[in-house]
Amino acid sequence: MKEIPLGFVAGTVIKRIDWAEHLFSLHVHAPASAFPSPPFTAGQFSKLAVRNENDEWVRRAYSMVNKPCIEGDDAVFEFLVIEIPDGKLTPLLGDLKPGDDVLVGTLPAGFMTLDEVPDTTKDLWMLSTGTGIGPFISILEEVEQCQRFDHLVLVHAVRTQEELVYKDKIIDLMKAYKGKLRYVPIVSRESVSGALSGRIPQQLQTGGLATAAHVPLTEQNSFFYLCGNPNMVHDTRDALQQMGYKKHLRREAGHFSFENYW
Ligand SMILES: Cc1cc2nc3c(=O)[nH]c(=O)nc-3n(C[C@H](O)[C@H](O)[C@H](O)COP(=O)(O)OP(=O)(O)OC[C@H]3O[C@@H](n4cnc5c(N)ncnc54)[C@H](O)[C@@H]3O)c2cc1C
Ligand SMILES: NC(=O)c1ccc[n+]([C@@H]2O[C@H](COP(=O)([O-])OP(=O)(O)OC[C@H]3O[C@@H](n4cnc5c(N)ncnc54)[C@H](OP(=O)(O)O)[C@@H]3O)[C@@H](O)[C@H]2O)c1
């Protein structure tokens, strides 16, 4: 393998799940000795890198979907990726299969974690589009830590039904949470029974999300994490601000925080 860039370690693809054309998950193992223990905090992202046809490393950020863990000598990472036609890295990731090499960044980062949620929060709302559901699955895997909340609401907005990924995992988590976890799928470009239609900001403002989740929105109890498409993040911020919610800052507790994927 060409010399590994600083801040990366060689990993191996262990498993691949294809959810739909262009939408897949990669399970990657990398030497645990290259990472802190645990290797990351639920909700964080790391980087993946692959060499392109010009022999250059192409690297991008990807959130971990799994619960932080180490198996034997390996740190375990799971990533959910959508392949962007003409994208620089995702078509290369899309070619990976079990046994292939991929570089993993050794410095996981990001503040969309449970520690950053204000202590006063009773209901944690996780609003995602597309692959933005990934870090929320990782957070939800921390079942014990999440017991501090009365309710957890996972909202996943996608274009088509086949992009509603990790359904079996979500069903298992709902059982583990014994009623605390509510799952609200939104499908925008098909009519799907059991899913809301439209978009997150509109469903927030009309009360559709609160009704579907059976969890009221209140300034006292609700905290919102937003993740995925930056246009969704922008419009949802506007909607939340119009509803009286404030951006969360470390120096001044507020009601929402976000991570843009591009
Ligand atoms: C903190 C962070 C975490 C991220 N986590 C993930 C993740 O878990 N899974 C993931 O697939 N991507 C994630 N991304 C996006 C990822 O880093 C790449 O930008 C993406 O995979 C496209 O890479 P590319 O080289 O193929 O496309 P590029 O050649 O860089 O083209 C970028 C264009 O692709 C589109 N795009 C980028 N990311 C997405 C996306 N996730 N969904 C839909 N359209 C997109 C946008 O139009 C963007 O302008 C994350 C980004 C950040 C900043
Ligand atoms: N080649 C292919 O066949 C193929 C297939 C799938 C994806 N892709 C690639 O993947 C990318 C799309 O990924 P994705 O499906 O995760 O994309 P997305 O465009 O981020 O759509 C995900 C969800 O976000 C919603 N959304 C978009 N803008 C919003 C806003 N301003 N406010 C609130 N919600 C908003 C969408 O609603 P709306 O539907 O109303 O916009 C949709 O429900 C594309 O850029 C494309 O390159 C390619």
mmCIF file of C-alpha atoms and ligand atoms in Angstrom:
data_model
loop_
_atom_site.group_PDB
_atom_site.id
_atom_site.type_symbol
_atom_site.label_atom_id
_atom_site.label_comp_id
_atom_site.label_asym_id
_atom_site.label_seq_id
_atom_site.Cartn_x
_atom_site.Cartn_y
_atom_site.Cartn_z
ATOM 1 C CA MET A 1 0.000 0.000 0.000
ATOM 2 C CA LYS A 2 1.252 3.523 -0.838
ATOM 3 C CA GLU A 3 2.584 5.455 2.166
ATOM 4 C CA ILE A 4 -0.247 6.126 4.578
ATOM 5 C CA PRO A 5 -0.998 9.816 5.196
ATOM 6 C CA LEU A 6 -0.615 11.207 8.711
ATOM 7 C CA GLY A 7 -3.742 10.713 10.832
ATOM 8 C CA PHE A 8 -4.820 7.518 9.053
ATOM 9 C CA VAL A 9 -4.386 3.808 9.634
ATOM 10 C CA ALA A 10 -4.950 0.886 7.257
ATOM 11 C CA GLY A 11 -8.287 -0.829 7.846
ATOM 12 C CA THR A 12 -10.057 -3.765 6.214
ATOM 13 C CA VAL A 13 -13.638 -4.015 4.987
ATOM 14 C CA ILE A 14 -15.204 -6.912 6.896
ATOM 15 C CA LYS A 15 -18.769 -6.713 5.646
ATOM 16 C CA ARG A 16 -20.898 -4.735 3.223
ATOM 17 C CA ILE A 17 -24.684 -4.268 3.254
ATOM 18 C CA ASP A 18 -26.409 -2.938 0.134
ATOM 19 C CA TRP A 19 -29.654 -1.215 1.097
ATOM 20 C CA ALA A 20 -30.517 0.135 -2.342
ATOM 21 C CA GLU A 21 -28.647 0.995 -5.500
ATOM 22 C CA HIS A 22 -26.091 3.643 -4.445
ATOM 23 C CA LEU A 23 -26.792 3.225 -0.701
ATOM 24 C CA PHE A 24 -24.649 0.856 1.354
ATOM 25 C CA SER A 25 -22.978 0.250 4.716
ATOM 26 C CA LEU A 26 -19.378 -0.777 5.258
ATOM 27 C CA HIS A 27 -18.127 -2.550 8.380
ATOM 28 C CA VAL A 28 -14.435 -1.775 8.776
ATOM 29 C CA HIS A 29 -11.884 -3.117 11.256
ATOM 30 C CA ALA A 30 -8.688 -1.197 12.035
ATOM 31 C CA PRO A 31 -5.951 -1.798 14.654
ATOM 32 C CA ALA A 32 -7.306 -0.731 18.055
ATOM 33 C CA SER A 33 -3.814 0.448 19.063
ATOM 34 C CA ALA A 34 -4.183 3.412 16.667
ATOM 35 C CA PHE A 35 -7.239 4.744 18.536
ATOM 36 C CA PRO A 36 -8.185 5.891 22.017
ATOM 37 C CA SER A 37 -10.270 3.460 24.060
ATOM 38 C CA PRO A 38 -13.170 3.525 23.353
ATOM 39 C CA PRO A 39 -12.193 4.419 19.761
ATOM 40 C CA PHE A 40 -14.813 7.175 19.447
ATOM 41 C CA THR A 41 -17.854 8.661 21.140
ATOM 42 C CA ALA A 42 -21.317 7.798 19.782
ATOM 43 C CA GLY A 43 -22.413 10.542 17.367
ATOM 44 C CA GLN A 44 -18.905 11.350 16.116
ATOM 45 C CA PHE A 45 -17.395 11.046 12.649
ATOM 46 C CA SER A 46 -14.042 9.944 11.322
ATOM 47 C CA LYS A 47 -12.512 9.928 7.846
ATOM 48 C CA LEU A 48 -12.177 7.325 5.123
ATOM 49 C CA ALA A 49 -9.582 7.473 2.367
ATOM 50 C CA VAL A 50 -9.004 5.468 -0.808
ATOM 51 C CA ARG A 51 -6.445 5.957 -3.593
ATOM 52 C CA ASN A 52 -7.837 7.212 -6.909
ATOM 53 C CA GLU A 53 -6.657 6.411 -10.444
ATOM 54 C CA ASN A 54 -4.019 9.181 -10.192
ATOM 55 C CA ASP A 55 -2.545 7.473 -7.127
ATOM 56 C CA GLU A 56 -3.788 10.279 -4.826
ATOM 57 C CA TRP A 57 -5.552 9.656 -1.541
ATOM 58 C CA VAL A 58 -9.121 10.959 -1.589
ATOM 59 C CA ARG A 59 -10.487 11.490 1.917
ATOM 60 C CA ARG A 60 -13.863 12.533 3.304
ATOM 61 C CA ALA A 61 -15.701 12.595 6.654
ATOM 62 C CA TYR A 62 -18.112 9.766 7.581
ATOM 63 C CA SER A 63 -20.141 9.281 10.765
ATOM 64 C CA MET A 64 -19.977 6.030 12.662
ATOM 65 C CA VAL A 65 -23.274 4.134 12.866
ATOM 66 C CA ASN A 66 -22.238 1.549 15.449
ATOM 67 C CA LYS A 67 -21.737 1.590 19.192
ATOM 68 C CA PRO A 68 -18.075 2.325 19.946
ATOM 69 C CA CYS A 69 -16.374 -1.020 20.492
ATOM 70 C CA ILE A 70 -13.209 -3.058 20.203
ATOM 71 C CA GLU A 71 -13.158 -6.710 19.079
ATOM 72 C CA GLY A 72 -9.903 -8.495 19.865
ATOM 73 C CA ASP A 73 -7.148 -6.261 18.503
ATOM 74 C CA ASP A 74 -9.484 -4.300 16.245
ATOM 75 C CA ALA A 75 -11.521 -1.134 16.600
ATOM 76 C CA VAL A 76 -14.872 -1.640 14.849
ATOM 77 C CA PHE A 77 -16.428 0.987 12.582
ATOM 78 C CA GLU A 78 -19.644 0.946 10.588
ATOM 79 C CA PHE A 79 -20.384 3.626 7.992
ATOM 80 C CA LEU A 80 -23.521 4.360 5.948
ATOM 81 C CA VAL A 81 -22.654 5.832 2.552
ATOM 82 C CA ILE A 82 -24.625 7.161 -0.402
ATOM 83 C CA GLU A 83 -22.811 7.065 -3.710
ATOM 84 C CA ILE A 84 -22.796 10.438 -5.436
ATOM 85 C CA PRO A 85 -22.618 10.099 -9.222
ATOM 86 C CA ASP A 86 -19.439 11.970 -10.276
ATOM 87 C CA GLY A 87 -18.386 12.199 -6.604
ATOM 88 C CA LYS A 88 -14.631 11.940 -6.002
ATOM 89 C CA LEU A 89 -14.642 9.357 -3.201
ATOM 90 C CA THR A 90 -18.027 7.601 -2.970
ATOM 91 C CA PRO A 91 -17.758 5.758 -6.328
ATOM 92 C CA LEU A 92 -14.432 4.336 -5.024
ATOM 93 C CA LEU A 93 -16.078 3.355 -1.714
ATOM 94 C CA GLY A 94 -18.916 1.853 -3.761
ATOM 95 C CA ASP A 95 -16.428 -0.566 -5.352
ATOM 96 C CA LEU A 96 -15.175 -1.886 -1.978
ATOM 97 C CA LYS A 97 -15.951 -5.452 -0.946
ATOM 98 C CA PRO A 98 -15.034 -7.602 2.069
ATOM 99 C CA GLY A 99 -11.272 -8.092 2.298
ATOM 100 C CA ASP A 100 -10.433 -4.763 0.625
ATOM 101 C CA ASP A 101 -8.243 -2.121 2.271
ATOM 102 C CA VAL A 102 -9.507 1.326 3.227
ATOM 103 C CA LEU A 103 -7.800 3.994 5.328
ATOM 104 C CA VAL A 104 -9.548 5.107 8.516
ATOM 105 C CA GLY A 105 -8.850 8.440 10.229
ATOM 106 C CA THR A 106 -7.402 8.001 13.724
ATOM 107 C CA LEU A 107 -8.853 11.239 15.121
ATOM 108 C CA PRO A 108 -12.644 10.857 15.405
ATOM 109 C CA ALA A 109 -14.285 14.235 16.005
ATOM 110 C CA GLY A 110 -17.609 16.017 16.388
ATOM 111 C CA PHE A 111 -19.789 17.474 19.115
ATOM 112 C CA MET A 112 -23.130 15.887 18.231
ATOM 113 C CA THR A 113 -22.856 13.606 21.246
ATOM 114 C CA LEU A 114 -24.860 12.839 24.378
ATOM 115 C CA ASP A 115 -22.480 14.856 26.589
ATOM 116 C CA GLU A 116 -23.419 18.030 24.731
ATOM 117 C CA VAL A 117 -27.174 17.692 25.337
ATOM 118 C CA PRO A 118 -28.251 20.017 28.188
ATOM 119 C CA ASP A 119 -28.951 18.247 31.503
ATOM 120 C CA THR A 120 -32.472 19.683 31.569
ATOM 121 C CA THR A 121 -33.504 17.915 28.338
ATOM 122 C CA LYS A 122 -36.297 15.386 28.773
ATOM 123 C CA ASP A 123 -37.092 14.678 25.121
ATOM 124 C CA LEU A 124 -34.254 14.273 22.606
ATOM 125 C CA TRP A 125 -35.333 14.769 18.996
ATOM 126 C CA MET A 126 -32.959 13.430 16.329
ATOM 127 C CA LEU A 127 -33.910 14.880 12.944
ATOM 128 C CA SER A 128 -32.104 13.380 9.955
ATOM 129 C CA THR A 129 -32.136 13.226 6.179
ATOM 130 C CA GLY A 130 -30.534 10.448 4.140
ATOM 131 C CA THR A 131 -27.271 9.171 5.581
ATOM 132 C CA GLY A 132 -27.638 11.651 8.464
ATOM 133 C CA ILE A 133 -29.452 8.913 10.410
ATOM 134 C CA GLY A 134 -26.088 7.173 11.011
ATOM 135 C CA PRO A 135 -24.800 9.050 14.075
ATOM 136 C CA PHE A 136 -28.256 8.851 15.673
ATOM 137 C CA ILE A 137 -28.253 5.049 15.447
ATOM 138 C CA SER A 138 -24.864 5.132 17.185
ATOM 139 C CA ILE A 139 -26.246 7.417 19.922
ATOM 140 C CA LEU A 140 -29.315 5.197 20.357
ATOM 141 C CA GLU A 141 -27.035 2.170 20.783
ATOM 142 C CA GLU A 142 -25.947 3.794 24.061
ATOM 143 C CA VAL A 143 -29.129 2.517 25.701
ATOM 144 C CA GLU A 144 -27.933 2.990 29.275
ATOM 145 C CA GLN A 145 -26.747 6.567 28.759
ATOM 146 C CA CYS A 146 -30.019 7.443 27.015
ATOM 147 C CA GLN A 147 -32.114 6.348 29.997
ATOM 148 C CA ARG A 148 -31.734 9.921 31.318
ATOM 149 C CA PHE A 149 -34.375 11.017 28.751
ATOM 150 C CA ASP A 150 -38.148 10.521 28.982
ATOM 151 C CA HIS A 151 -38.426 10.166 25.210
ATOM 152 C CA LEU A 152 -36.117 9.761 22.229
ATOM 153 C CA VAL A 153 -37.561 10.563 18.823
ATOM 154 C CA LEU A 154 -35.762 9.410 15.685
ATOM 155 C CA VAL A 155 -36.996 11.174 12.550
ATOM 156 C CA HIS A 156 -35.641 9.926 9.215
ATOM 157 C CA ALA A 157 -36.547 11.816 6.046
ATOM 158 C CA VAL A 158 -35.725 10.207 2.716
ATOM 159 C CA ARG A 159 -36.811 10.489 -0.894
ATOM 160 C CA THR A 160 -38.009 6.899 -1.360
ATOM 161 C CA GLN A 161 -39.129 4.051 0.885
ATOM 162 C CA GLU A 162 -36.113 1.844 0.055
ATOM 163 C CA GLU A 163 -33.869 4.468 1.682
ATOM 164 C CA LEU A 164 -35.473 3.862 5.100
ATOM 165 C CA VAL A 165 -32.422 1.928 6.276
ATOM 166 C CA TYR A 166 -31.666 0.078 9.543
ATOM 167 C CA LYS A 167 -35.333 -0.819 10.137
ATOM 168 C CA ASP A 168 -34.535 -4.116 11.914
ATOM 169 C CA LYS A 169 -31.983 -2.355 14.114
ATOM 170 C CA ILE A 170 -34.533 0.346 14.939
ATOM 171 C CA ILE A 171 -37.145 -2.281 15.850
ATOM 172 C CA ASP A 172 -34.601 -3.949 18.185
ATOM 173 C CA LEU A 173 -33.776 -0.582 19.753
ATOM 174 C CA MET A 174 -37.468 0.220 20.246
ATOM 175 C CA LYS A 175 -37.808 -3.049 22.171
ATOM 176 C CA ALA A 176 -34.713 -2.210 24.244
ATOM 177 C CA TYR A 177 -36.141 1.218 25.109
ATOM 178 C CA LYS A 178 -39.522 -0.250 26.149
ATOM 179 C CA GLY A 179 -41.613 2.585 24.674
ATOM 180 C CA LYS A 180 -39.217 5.494 25.199
ATOM 181 C CA LEU A 181 -38.018 5.480 21.587
ATOM 182 C CA ARG A 182 -40.339 6.765 18.861
ATOM 183 C CA TYR A 183 -39.475 6.357 15.161
ATOM 184 C CA VAL A 184 -41.000 8.706 12.595
ATOM 185 C CA PRO A 185 -40.117 7.989 8.947
ATOM 186 C CA ILE A 186 -40.812 10.663 6.327
ATOM 187 C CA VAL A 187 -40.842 9.755 2.627
ATOM 188 C CA SER A 188 -40.969 12.761 0.314
ATOM 189 C CA ARG A 189 -41.218 11.365 -3.200
ATOM 190 C CA GLU A 190 -43.550 8.385 -2.763
ATOM 191 C CA SER A 191 -46.753 7.818 -0.841
ATOM 192 C CA VAL A 192 -45.977 5.242 1.834
ATOM 193 C CA SER A 193 -48.375 3.987 4.467
ATOM 194 C CA GLY A 194 -46.975 4.363 7.973
ATOM 195 C CA ALA A 195 -44.682 7.228 6.919
ATOM 196 C CA LEU A 196 -45.293 10.968 6.911
ATOM 197 C CA SER A 197 -44.927 12.859 3.656
ATOM 198 C CA GLY A 198 -43.360 16.268 2.959
ATOM 199 C CA ARG A 199 -40.323 17.632 4.761
ATOM 200 C CA ILE A 200 -39.055 17.982 8.343
ATOM 201 C CA PRO A 201 -39.508 21.786 8.775
ATOM 202 C CA GLN A 202 -43.094 21.689 7.545
ATOM 203 C CA GLN A 203 -43.909 18.648 9.708
ATOM 204 C CA LEU A 204 -42.417 20.437 12.739
ATOM 205 C CA GLN A 205 -44.430 23.592 12.166
ATOM 206 C CA THR A 206 -47.759 21.894 11.452
ATOM 207 C CA GLY A 207 -47.423 19.632 14.496
ATOM 208 C CA GLY A 208 -47.182 16.499 12.309
ATOM 209 C CA LEU A 209 -44.007 15.271 14.010
ATOM 210 C CA ALA A 210 -45.292 15.796 17.553
ATOM 211 C CA THR A 211 -48.535 14.008 16.692
ATOM 212 C CA ALA A 212 -46.798 11.087 14.976
ATOM 213 C CA ALA A 213 -44.316 10.685 17.849
ATOM 214 C CA HIS A 214 -46.918 11.251 20.571
ATOM 215 C CA VAL A 215 -44.400 13.590 22.195
ATOM 216 C CA PRO A 216 -45.286 17.271 22.645
ATOM 217 C CA LEU A 217 -42.758 19.961 21.709
ATOM 218 C CA THR A 218 -41.940 22.280 24.597
ATOM 219 C CA GLU A 219 -39.203 24.815 25.296
ATOM 220 C CA GLN A 220 -38.677 23.233 28.733
ATOM 221 C CA ASN A 221 -38.249 19.620 27.649
ATOM 222 C CA SER A 222 -37.224 19.394 23.996
ATOM 223 C CA PHE A 223 -33.735 19.384 22.488
ATOM 224 C CA PHE A 224 -33.143 18.849 18.756
ATOM 225 C CA TYR A 225 -30.153 17.441 16.890
ATOM 226 C CA LEU A 226 -30.263 18.048 13.119
ATOM 227 C CA CYS A 227 -28.076 16.045 10.736
ATOM 228 C CA GLY A 228 -27.713 15.596 6.985
ATOM 229 C CA ASN A 229 -28.627 17.800 4.026
ATOM 230 C CA PRO A 230 -27.529 21.416 4.758
ATOM 231 C CA ASN A 231 -30.704 22.757 3.138
ATOM 232 C CA MET A 232 -32.783 20.741 5.605
ATOM 233 C CA VAL A 233 -30.594 21.998 8.449
ATOM 234 C CA HIS A 234 -31.020 25.593 7.266
ATOM 235 C CA ASP A 235 -34.802 25.380 6.851
ATOM 236 C CA THR A 236 -35.263 23.457 10.105
ATOM 237 C CA ARG A 237 -33.210 26.038 12.021
ATOM 238 C CA ASP A 238 -35.495 28.736 10.606
ATOM 239 C CA ALA A 239 -38.600 26.760 11.563
ATOM 240 C CA LEU A 240 -37.341 26.086 15.099
ATOM 241 C CA GLN A 241 -36.386 29.734 15.594
ATOM 242 C CA GLN A 242 -39.829 30.835 14.417
ATOM 243 C CA MET A 243 -41.285 28.427 16.977
ATOM 244 C CA GLY A 244 -39.261 30.114 19.750
ATOM 245 C CA TYR A 245 -36.343 27.683 20.068
ATOM 246 C CA LYS A 246 -32.748 28.892 20.344
ATOM 247 C CA LYS A 247 -29.483 27.557 18.954
ATOM 248 C CA HIS A 248 -27.511 25.725 21.623
ATOM 249 C CA LEU A 249 -24.148 27.213 22.578
ATOM 250 C CA ARG A 250 -21.720 25.781 25.096
ATOM 251 C CA ARG A 251 -21.752 29.109 26.991
ATOM 252 C CA GLU A 252 -25.562 29.424 26.819
ATOM 253 C CA ALA A 253 -27.837 26.388 26.774
ATOM 254 C CA GLY A 254 -30.326 26.396 23.911
ATOM 255 C CA HIS A 255 -32.608 23.958 22.135
ATOM 256 C CA PHE A 256 -30.909 22.762 18.969
ATOM 257 C CA SER A 257 -27.575 21.892 17.454
ATOM 258 C CA PHE A 258 -26.648 20.431 14.060
ATOM 259 C CA GLU A 259 -24.169 18.784 11.728
ATOM 260 C CA ASN A 260 -24.103 19.592 8.003
ATOM 261 C CA TYR A 261 -22.914 16.815 5.692
ATOM 262 C CA TRP A 262 -21.843 19.138 2.882
HETATM 263 C C1 LIG B 1 -19.153 15.706 9.561
HETATM 264 C C2 LIG B 1 -19.538 14.973 8.302
HETATM 265 C C3 LIG B 1 -20.018 13.683 8.371
HETATM 266 C C4 LIG B 1 -20.400 13.012 7.211
HETATM 267 N N1 LIG B 1 -20.898 11.754 7.302
HETATM 268 C C5 LIG B 1 -21.326 11.119 6.184
HETATM 269 C C6 LIG B 1 -21.889 9.818 6.265
HETATM 270 O O1 LIG B 1 -21.992 9.210 7.347
HETATM 271 N N2 LIG B 1 -22.307 9.237 5.114
HETATM 272 C C7 LIG B 1 -22.199 9.869 3.893
HETATM 273 O O2 LIG B 1 -22.598 9.276 2.867
HETATM 274 N N3 LIG B 1 -21.659 11.095 3.806
HETATM 275 C C8 LIG B 1 -21.214 11.718 4.903
HETATM 276 N N4 LIG B 1 -20.640 12.957 4.801
HETATM 277 C C9 LIG B 1 -20.383 13.497 3.441
HETATM 278 C C10 LIG B 1 -19.030 12.954 2.932
HETATM 279 O O3 LIG B 1 -17.990 13.520 3.686
HETATM 280 C C11 LIG B 1 -18.788 13.275 1.453
HETATM 281 O O4 LIG B 1 -18.943 14.642 1.254
HETATM 282 C C12 LIG B 1 -19.736 12.516 0.539
HETATM 283 O O5 LIG B 1 -19.607 11.119 0.729
HETATM 284 C C13 LIG B 1 -19.481 12.851 -0.925
HETATM 285 O O6 LIG B 1 -18.158 12.530 -1.252
HETATM 286 P P1 LIG B 1 -17.698 12.470 -2.792
HETATM 287 O O7 LIG B 1 -16.212 12.685 -2.812
HETATM 288 O O8 LIG B 1 -18.183 11.221 -3.457
HETATM 289 O O9 LIG B 1 -18.466 13.679 -3.446
HETATM 290 P P2 LIG B 1 -17.913 15.113 -3.834
HETATM 291 O O10 LIG B 1 -17.146 15.008 -5.106
HETATM 292 O O11 LIG B 1 -17.183 15.695 -2.692
HETATM 293 O O12 LIG B 1 -19.337 15.833 -4.063
HETATM 294 C C14 LIG B 1 -20.006 16.481 -2.971
HETATM 295 C C15 LIG B 1 -21.478 16.676 -3.281
HETATM 296 O O13 LIG B 1 -22.202 15.469 -3.043
HETATM 297 C C16 LIG B 1 -23.440 15.718 -2.355
HETATM 298 N N5 LIG B 1 -23.389 15.005 -1.052
HETATM 299 C C17 LIG B 1 -22.333 14.925 -0.207
HETATM 300 N N6 LIG B 1 -22.607 14.133 0.871
HETATM 301 C C18 LIG B 1 -23.865 13.697 0.696
HETATM 302 C C19 LIG B 1 -24.698 12.846 1.463
HETATM 303 N N7 LIG B 1 -24.283 12.262 2.618
HETATM 304 N N8 LIG B 1 -25.953 12.617 1.016
HETATM 305 C C20 LIG B 1 -26.383 13.169 -0.136
HETATM 306 N N9 LIG B 1 -25.633 13.995 -0.916
HETATM 307 C C21 LIG B 1 -24.384 14.253 -0.510
HETATM 308 C C22 LIG B 1 -23.545 17.217 -2.221
HETATM 309 O O14 LIG B 1 -24.286 17.714 -3.312
HETATM 310 C C23 LIG B 1 -22.103 17.687 -2.306
HETATM 311 O O15 LIG B 1 -21.968 18.995 -2.763
HETATM 312 C C24 LIG B 1 -20.264 13.644 5.950
HETATM 313 C C25 LIG B 1 -19.744 14.940 5.886
HETATM 314 C C26 LIG B 1 -19.392 15.599 7.039
HETATM 315 C C27 LIG B 1 -18.852 17.004 6.927
HETATM 316 N N1 LIG B 2 -27.793 8.107 -9.075
HETATM 317 C C1 LIG B 2 -28.805 7.730 -8.382
HETATM 318 O O1 LIG B 2 -29.629 6.921 -8.787
HETATM 319 C C2 LIG B 2 -28.976 8.292 -7.045
HETATM 320 C C3 LIG B 2 -29.996 7.830 -6.274
HETATM 321 C C4 LIG B 2 -30.147 8.381 -5.035
HETATM 322 C C5 LIG B 2 -29.275 9.358 -4.642
HETATM 323 N N2 LIG B 2 -28.284 9.784 -5.407
HETATM 324 C C6 LIG B 2 -27.351 10.837 -4.961
HETATM 325 O O2 LIG B 2 -27.543 11.036 -3.644
HETATM 326 C C7 LIG B 2 -27.870 12.395 -3.380
HETATM 327 C C8 LIG B 2 -29.177 12.452 -2.654
HETATM 328 O O3 LIG B 2 -29.055 11.861 -1.419
HETATM 329 P P1 LIG B 2 -30.309 11.846 -0.478
HETATM 330 O O4 LIG B 2 -31.406 11.034 -1.066
HETATM 331 O O5 LIG B 2 -29.834 11.533 0.882
HETATM 332 O O6 LIG B 2 -30.706 13.376 -0.655
HETATM 333 P P2 LIG B 2 -31.506 14.566 -0.188
HETATM 334 O O7 LIG B 2 -31.711 15.415 -1.376
HETATM 335 O O8 LIG B 2 -30.726 15.111 0.939
HETATM 336 O O9 LIG B 2 -32.953 14.027 0.276
HETATM 337 C C9 LIG B 2 -33.202 13.457 1.543
HETATM 338 C C10 LIG B 2 -34.437 14.083 2.141
HETATM 339 O O10 LIG B 2 -34.154 15.428 2.492
HETATM 340 C C11 LIG B 2 -35.224 16.238 2.038
HETATM 341 N N3 LIG B 2 -34.830 17.631 1.827
HETATM 342 C C12 LIG B 2 -34.124 18.151 0.805
HETATM 343 N N4 LIG B 2 -34.006 19.499 0.953
HETATM 344 C C13 LIG B 2 -34.671 19.827 2.085
HETATM 345 C C14 LIG B 2 -34.918 21.043 2.761
HETATM 346 N N5 LIG B 2 -34.465 22.214 2.293
HETATM 347 N N6 LIG B 2 -35.635 21.007 3.889
HETATM 348 C C15 LIG B 2 -36.100 19.847 4.373
HETATM 349 N N7 LIG B 2 -35.919 18.654 3.774
HETATM 350 C C16 LIG B 2 -35.192 18.640 2.642
HETATM 351 C C17 LIG B 2 -35.667 15.574 0.751
HETATM 352 O O11 LIG B 2 -36.969 16.030 0.414
HETATM 353 P P3 LIG B 2 -37.388 16.296 -1.134
HETATM 354 O O12 LIG B 2 -37.543 14.948 -1.768
HETATM 355 O O13 LIG B 2 -38.652 17.074 -0.992
HETATM 356 O O14 LIG B 2 -36.270 17.079 -1.774
HETATM 357 C C18 LIG B 2 -35.614 14.107 1.161
HETATM 358 O O15 LIG B 2 -36.777 13.726 1.839
HETATM 359 C C19 LIG B 2 -28.066 13.119 -4.647
HETATM 360 O O16 LIG B 2 -27.281 14.302 -4.554
HETATM 361 C C20 LIG B 2 -27.573 12.151 -5.669
HETATM 362 O O17 LIG B 2 -26.287 12.612 -6.111
HETATM 363 C C21 LIG B 2 -28.132 9.271 -6.607
#
